[in-house]
């Protein structure tokens, strides 16, 4: 009986186990966009959720125009649309020497039987004074592939926020021009698990001028654990 239950447990784990490989998105007549992202493999129900969210993030990064109009579509179509926008730009401004470019890279930064965290880094330059670097964290339930919203990562959001504030203050102690004051501290849009602990990241312009750059810090798991829903590390 014990052996049967053990084998059933192993079989269930195998059915929900997700692996990743890196894929490059090639496209004919494309020399301004390069994409290297993880692709989830395993149980189709699980991996479809994960890969769809990764695709959505890539499409958002390449979208020109109102971000609320982004729709989920194959990455290849997003690359084609980006190239088409560039061709239109060159047609409208034939004398310009400005070159557009986009580089999108992704990596799995944490994986356990309960949670998977992925970071998508995009650098997009559409001819401005400088390109825009943006990092997006995606968290998924390992057993379902469903995306986890930030507030579902915590069992005590206010307690975690108070802890994060102490680490935030340390991380900006030598930085200037922080936008919000200490009494209006807000958690960032990007929170994820990593080998260093729970990592929090504010993108450029999110809370400070471009010159301040990205603000990132990690809270060790042993300190964050009382406030976390997923404690399997």
Coordinates of C-alpha atoms in Angstrom, one line a residue:
X1 CA 0.0 0.0 0.0
X2 CA 2.8 2.4 0.9
X3 CA 4.6 1.6 -2.3
X4 CA 1.5 2.3 -4.3
X5 CA 0.9 5.7 -2.6
X6 CA 4.5 6.6 -3.1
X7 CA 4.4 5.8 -6.8
X8 CA 1.1 7.8 -7.1
X9 CA 2.8 10.8 -5.5
X10 CA 5.8 10.6 -7.9
X11 CA 3.4 10.2 -10.9
X12 CA 1.4 13.3 -9.8
X13 CA 4.6 15.3 -9.3
X14 CA 5.8 14.3 -12.8
X15 CA 2.5 15.4 -14.3
X16 CA 2.8 18.9 -12.9
X17 CA 6.6 19.3 -13.2
X18 CA 7.6 22.1 -15.6
X19 CA 10.9 22.5 -17.3
X20 CA 12.2 25.4 -19.4
X21 CA 14.3 25.9 -22.4
X22 CA 15.5 29.1 -24.0
X23 CA 14.0 30.0 -27.4
X24 CA 15.0 32.6 -29.9
X25 CA 12.4 34.2 -32.1
X26 CA 13.7 34.5 -35.6
X27 CA 11.8 36.4 -38.3
X28 CA 12.6 37.1 -42.0
X29 CA 13.3 40.7 -42.8
X30 CA 13.9 41.6 -39.2
X31 CA 17.2 43.1 -38.0
X32 CA 16.0 45.4 -35.3
X33 CA 14.3 43.0 -32.8
X34 CA 16.1 40.2 -30.9
X35 CA 14.2 38.0 -28.4
X36 CA 15.5 35.3 -26.1
X37 CA 12.9 34.0 -23.7
X38 CA 12.2 30.8 -21.6
X39 CA 9.6 28.4 -22.9
X40 CA 7.7 26.2 -20.5
X41 CA 7.5 22.5 -21.3
X42 CA 5.5 19.7 -19.6
X43 CA 1.8 19.6 -18.8
X44 CA 0.0 21.5 -21.5
X45 CA -2.6 23.0 -19.2
X46 CA 0.1 24.4 -17.0
X47 CA 2.6 25.5 -19.7
X48 CA 0.0 27.1 -21.9
X49 CA -0.8 29.6 -19.0
X50 CA 2.9 30.3 -18.5
X51 CA 3.8 30.7 -22.1
X52 CA 0.8 32.9 -22.8
X53 CA 1.7 35.3 -20.0
X54 CA 5.3 35.5 -21.3
X55 CA 4.0 36.2 -24.8
X56 CA 1.7 38.9 -23.5
X57 CA 4.6 40.6 -21.7
X58 CA 6.7 40.5 -24.9
X59 CA 3.9 41.9 -27.0
X60 CA 3.4 44.7 -24.5
X61 CA 7.1 45.6 -24.7
X62 CA 6.9 45.8 -28.5
X63 CA 3.6 47.6 -28.7
X64 CA 3.6 51.1 -30.0
X65 CA 0.7 53.3 -28.9
X66 CA -1.8 53.0 -26.1
X67 CA -0.8 50.2 -23.7
X68 CA -4.4 49.5 -23.0
X69 CA -4.8 48.4 -26.6
X70 CA -2.3 45.5 -26.3
X71 CA -3.9 42.2 -27.3
X72 CA -2.5 38.7 -26.9
X73 CA -1.1 37.5 -30.2
X74 CA 1.9 35.4 -31.4
X75 CA 5.2 37.0 -30.7
X76 CA 6.1 36.8 -34.4
X77 CA 3.1 39.1 -35.2
X78 CA 4.3 41.6 -32.5
X79 CA 7.8 41.6 -34.1
X80 CA 6.2 42.2 -37.5
X81 CA 4.1 45.0 -36.2
X82 CA 7.1 46.6 -34.6
X83 CA 9.0 46.4 -37.9
X84 CA 6.0 47.9 -39.8
X85 CA 5.9 50.8 -37.4
X86 CA 9.6 51.4 -38.0
X87 CA 9.1 51.3 -41.8
X88 CA 6.3 53.8 -41.4
X89 CA 8.6 56.0 -39.3
X90 CA 11.3 55.9 -42.0
X91 CA 8.7 56.7 -44.7
X92 CA 7.5 59.8 -42.8
X93 CA 11.0 60.9 -41.9
X94 CA 13.2 59.8 -44.8
X95 CA 16.1 62.0 -43.8
X96 CA 16.4 60.7 -40.3
X97 CA 19.4 58.5 -39.2
X98 CA 17.7 57.2 -36.1
X99 CA 17.5 53.4 -35.8
X100 CA 15.0 51.6 -33.8
X101 CA 15.9 48.5 -31.8
X102 CA 14.4 46.1 -29.3
X103 CA 16.1 43.5 -27.2
X104 CA 14.0 41.2 -25.0
X105 CA 15.5 38.6 -22.7
X106 CA 13.9 36.3 -20.1
X107 CA 15.0 34.0 -17.4
X108 CA 13.6 31.8 -14.7
X109 CA 14.9 33.3 -11.5
X110 CA 13.2 30.9 -9.1
X111 CA 11.4 27.6 -9.3
X112 CA 10.1 25.3 -6.6
X113 CA 7.2 22.8 -6.3
X114 CA 4.9 25.7 -5.3
X115 CA 6.0 28.8 -7.3
X116 CA 7.9 29.8 -10.4
X117 CA 9.2 33.3 -10.9
X118 CA 10.4 34.7 -14.2
X119 CA 12.0 38.0 -15.1
X120 CA 11.5 39.5 -18.6
X121 CA 14.0 42.3 -19.4
X122 CA 13.2 44.6 -22.4
X123 CA 15.2 47.4 -23.9
X124 CA 13.3 49.3 -26.6
X125 CA 14.6 52.4 -28.5
X126 CA 12.3 54.0 -31.0
X127 CA 14.6 56.9 -31.9
X128 CA 14.5 59.0 -28.7
X129 CA 17.3 60.4 -26.7
X130 CA 17.7 57.1 -25.0
X131 CA 16.0 53.7 -25.0
X132 CA 13.8 52.5 -22.2
X133 CA 14.9 49.6 -20.1
X134 CA 12.1 47.7 -18.3
X135 CA 12.0 44.6 -16.2
X136 CA 8.8 42.7 -15.5
X137 CA 8.4 39.9 -12.9
X138 CA 5.9 37.1 -13.5
X139 CA 5.0 34.7 -10.7
X140 CA 3.1 31.4 -11.4
X141 CA 1.7 28.6 -9.3
X142 CA 3.8 25.6 -10.2
X143 CA 0.9 23.1 -10.0
X144 CA -1.5 25.1 -12.2
X145 CA 0.5 27.6 -14.2
X146 CA -1.9 30.4 -13.1
X147 CA -0.4 33.8 -12.7
X148 CA -0.1 35.0 -9.1
X149 CA -0.9 38.6 -8.4
X150 CA 1.3 40.4 -5.9
X151 CA -1.3 40.6 -3.1
X152 CA -1.7 36.8 -3.3
X153 CA 2.0 36.3 -2.5
X154 CA 1.4 37.7 1.0
X155 CA -0.7 36.5 3.9
X156 CA -0.1 39.8 5.7
X157 CA 0.3 42.6 3.1
X158 CA 0.7 45.4 5.6
X159 CA 3.2 43.5 7.6
X160 CA 5.3 42.8 4.5
X161 CA 5.0 46.4 3.4
X162 CA 6.4 47.6 6.8
X163 CA 9.3 45.1 6.5
X164 CA 10.0 46.2 2.8
X165 CA 10.0 49.8 3.8
X166 CA 13.1 49.2 6.0
X167 CA 15.0 47.6 3.1
X168 CA 13.8 50.3 0.7
X169 CA 15.2 53.0 3.0
X170 CA 18.6 51.2 3.1
X171 CA 18.6 50.8 -0.7
X172 CA 18.1 54.6 -1.4
X173 CA 20.2 55.9 1.4
X174 CA 22.8 57.1 -1.1
X175 CA 20.4 58.0 -3.9
X176 CA 18.9 61.4 -4.6
X177 CA 15.7 62.6 -6.3
X178 CA 13.4 59.9 -5.0
X179 CA 9.9 60.9 -5.9
X180 CA 7.7 59.8 -3.1
X181 CA 8.2 60.7 0.5
X182 CA 8.7 58.1 3.2
X183 CA 5.2 58.5 4.6
X184 CA 3.7 57.5 1.2
X185 CA 5.8 54.4 0.6
X186 CA 4.2 51.9 -1.8
X187 CA 5.3 48.4 -2.9
X188 CA 6.5 48.2 -6.5
X189 CA 4.6 46.5 -9.3
X190 CA 7.4 44.0 -9.5
X191 CA 7.9 41.5 -6.7
X192 CA 9.2 38.0 -7.1
X193 CA 11.1 35.1 -5.5
X194 CA 14.8 34.7 -6.2
X195 CA 17.7 32.8 -4.8
X196 CA 18.5 35.8 -2.7
X197 CA 15.1 36.1 -1.2
X198 CA 12.0 38.1 -2.1
X199 CA 13.2 40.7 -4.6
X200 CA 11.4 44.0 -5.2
X201 CA 12.1 46.3 -8.2
X202 CA 11.1 49.7 -9.2
X203 CA 11.7 50.4 -12.9
X204 CA 13.1 53.7 -14.3
X205 CA 10.5 56.5 -14.0
X206 CA 8.3 54.5 -11.6
X207 CA 9.2 56.5 -8.5
X208 CA 12.2 58.6 -9.6
X209 CA 13.8 60.4 -12.6
X210 CA 15.6 58.6 -15.3
X211 CA 19.0 59.5 -13.8
X212 CA 18.2 57.5 -10.7
X213 CA 17.8 54.3 -12.7
X214 CA 16.3 51.0 -11.5
X215 CA 15.9 50.5 -7.7
X216 CA 16.1 46.9 -6.6
X217 CA 16.6 45.1 -3.3
X218 CA 16.0 41.7 -1.8
X219 CA 14.5 40.7 1.5
X220 CA 16.0 37.4 2.9
X221 CA 13.5 34.6 3.1
X222 CA 14.2 34.1 6.8
X223 CA 12.8 37.6 7.4
X224 CA 10.1 37.6 4.9
X225 CA 8.7 34.1 5.7
X226 CA 6.1 35.1 8.3
X227 CA 4.4 37.2 5.6
X228 CA 4.5 34.8 2.7
X229 CA 1.9 32.5 1.3
X230 CA 4.5 30.3 -0.6
X231 CA 7.1 29.2 1.9
X232 CA 8.6 26.2 0.2
X233 CA 12.3 27.3 -0.1

